[in-house]
């Protein structure tokens, strides 16, 4: 094919400008020389306005979408690009589906450096490859300077749920064990620390990761998993309250069993925050009958993203759908919904 | 985690709880429990967060005091801050919790921001000065609130602003002082005024005491015969302080004891005190939510720093807004009622839809009680 563009994209020094979203030659060049090059796959290469995809087997589709708006765009342990892949892959995989395809929509702010955009896109491509999904269709819009925060990304994902797999919050019942796949609050604290310029002896890294491999191991264990959820915004406490309400059950947690890194606890102590309410991007909560919990725990610990998995409580009958916790001191307390944003304490 | 886990040791907590039970059991008739007021909202928060009421025997009753910096600011001051942000082309900076407190007409700084006012949450007052420095054409006002803990940082930024020669920075100063409020509570309690219940002693503030030391509390022991134990925010600190208070009361003693010697001395932080004395003057009087007007209980900027005083730079009309008469925040702040005694608690007034300040701040009695303390059998 002859060279379509007289000059190649100046990624090193260039910046996003309004022409990159205009639908003209500049936009085509951005797509060709950055997005399509990084996400390279047959469906994308067809160059149609839609991806045409052959469904590989019988089963049900799982379909999810999420938008990613984060400051800073690059943080310890990840960036907005890998986050946009991991987040949607996880949302699809939590249904027990094998994630297959993603779409990627970019809203770019005029003036955003092309080098940073390339870094983000490369990170997305790498994340997609690592978790075995293809980015098969996309969209680009450019907004005037000041009308966005660098880059916003929307991803939608499609996966296939195998016959016989049925993970849903409505399956949760009294007598289920509550299991988390690892330490809580790492992502939220990593981002907050970077945003506020906090420096610690032991840096806290985001836990951003795709969990489809771990979930695959869990399903293969043969345990009757009732439901999975990733405790992202609002953290563990908010996810459990949502699930308790949806399933019409109560939950009892044991504070001493909940894994939180010492460094994360330290940051939370300084700022007056509760790690139970802080966002995670590479963790899941699992529900299964108590009798099978140890088997599931063993399966989880056999995967790199489940090494620090722990049984943290159980589901109980409770019409109020309260989430309660036995504190490390042996007292009882509510673990309530988060009201608004969690705010650092004043003194 | 070093320096934290040691103060959350479950075994030690059980031992302390047993010791408190031992001391308290049989010492008083069942209808007359030991009543201790935790002055500071940080202690209220810790008591509920760690489930301490489950560890305490029925002979101990804790009363929540007025020590939440967000809660004690009267509605008129919230309205004044909203007025500043809405009426003038300026950027108003303040601490996060302050933004959600409802003023008159159910407006808050957060709602004013959504309606277009330039209101920003800062983690430190230093951020406000830097904002002014980086935006010389923009007026920046720091809405300063809090007890002696947050006052020295405000003094620092006033001096910083002066050193930088800033012409576009000022402070709306609403810093209040702990000892006058404690004295007000002691007097009201002694006279049975304003519904303030009799108290057997006080759990003294931790961070505030790190600044002012233990001496300002001696009046409680010497003039009113009430013991005070200064203590930290960790659960073992609180339990230890309760044990020390029970022992004092049983022995008929009333002195100021310092359980928090790892951070608090008799003199306090002398440098911080000198800084405060350099920048601030006492106000003749100041209104506290729940406690009313208390003489010499708050600070204003000294005339020498008048250029940085928002009250001098901007004309503010007094607020005529009235508190919701059903809201019991005032009575809760002076220990006259518990949060559950307010008809609005948990029904009309929730953390998502706060009617009163006590439901906003995590240190407020209502928020702590609602978020941690509800039980399905209540």
XYZ file of C-alpha atoms in Angstrom, chain B residues 64-196:
133
model
C -20.543 12.912 73.717
C -19.299 16.471 74.053
C -18.844 19.518 71.823
C -15.402 18.609 70.495
C -16.150 18.365 66.770
C -14.637 21.399 65.031
C -17.150 21.311 62.184
C -20.185 20.833 64.438
C -19.647 23.733 66.815
C -19.595 26.400 64.113
C -22.992 28.124 64.106
C -25.130 28.317 60.999
C -24.479 32.054 60.670
C -20.802 31.378 60.022
C -21.593 28.800 57.328
C -23.918 31.341 55.733
C -21.188 33.974 55.886
C -18.776 31.664 54.079
C -21.404 30.867 51.443
C -22.080 34.595 51.070
C -18.359 35.251 50.545
C -18.162 32.584 47.845
C -21.329 33.675 46.061
C -21.191 37.437 46.308
C -17.557 38.129 45.503
C -15.426 36.942 42.587
C -13.117 34.917 44.794
C -11.937 31.381 45.475
C -12.961 30.059 48.871
C -10.803 27.237 50.224
C -11.686 25.079 53.195
C -11.430 21.615 54.720
C -13.571 18.892 53.147
C -16.094 18.237 55.925
C -16.947 21.923 56.086
C -18.281 21.834 52.545
C -21.231 19.594 53.352
C -22.554 21.367 56.458
C -25.976 22.869 55.755
C -26.408 26.574 56.346
C -29.646 28.528 56.027
C -32.080 27.554 53.236
C -30.396 24.111 53.211
C -27.556 25.560 51.163
C -24.032 24.280 51.770
C -20.670 25.233 50.295
C -20.864 22.063 48.200
C -24.211 23.149 46.759
C -22.915 26.691 46.254
C -19.992 25.198 44.319
C -22.370 23.179 42.135
C -24.269 26.413 41.459
C -21.107 28.090 40.193
C -19.252 29.494 43.210
C -15.513 28.789 43.216
C -15.176 26.675 46.357
C -12.276 24.290 46.747
C -11.426 21.599 49.247
C -7.874 21.727 50.561
C -6.016 19.159 52.639
C -3.821 21.827 54.170
C -4.118 25.625 54.471
C -0.749 25.799 52.747
C -2.534 24.766 49.525
C -4.698 27.905 49.797
C -1.669 30.211 50.044
C -0.029 28.499 47.092
C -3.217 28.925 45.082
C -3.124 32.657 45.817
C 0.556 32.845 44.936
C 0.036 31.036 41.627
C -3.047 33.122 40.705
C -2.153 36.712 41.582
C -5.200 38.128 39.819
C -7.603 35.961 41.840
C -8.734 36.690 45.424
C -8.303 33.596 47.582
C -9.923 33.253 51.009
C -9.190 30.455 53.449
C -12.213 29.584 55.603
C -10.322 28.672 58.786
C -12.057 26.572 61.423
C -11.114 24.294 64.276
C -9.700 24.134 67.776
C -6.127 24.744 68.863
C -4.970 21.842 66.665
C -5.663 23.568 63.367
C -4.839 27.081 64.557
C -1.013 27.022 64.318
C -1.113 26.018 60.607
C -3.386 29.023 59.970
C -0.913 31.272 61.795
C 1.860 29.875 59.603
C 0.050 30.666 56.356
C -0.770 34.218 57.454
C 2.923 34.807 58.070
C 3.741 33.058 54.795
C 1.332 35.273 52.897
C 2.943 38.329 54.493
C 6.456 37.108 53.660
C 5.399 36.489 50.049
C 3.840 39.943 49.900
C 0.525 38.530 48.719
C -2.182 41.100 48.066
C -4.863 38.603 47.076
C -5.016 36.316 50.109
C -7.043 36.467 53.317
C -8.329 34.257 56.112
C -11.919 34.061 57.363
C -10.891 33.188 60.903
C -13.241 31.028 62.987
C -10.785 29.295 65.283
C -12.209 28.458 68.697
C -10.599 27.578 72.007
C -11.164 24.471 74.105
C -10.737 25.688 77.721
C -13.575 28.294 77.622
C -15.952 25.648 76.232
C -14.919 23.192 78.945
C -15.487 25.900 81.566
C -18.933 26.596 80.057
C -19.809 22.890 80.326
C -18.557 22.706 83.923
C -20.626 25.721 84.940
C -23.748 24.553 83.127
C -23.357 21.067 84.577
C -22.839 22.416 88.120
C -25.947 24.582 87.825
C -27.987 21.965 85.956
C -28.454 24.595 83.227
C -29.287 24.035 79.527
C -29.936 20.352 80.145
C -26.218 19.675 80.561
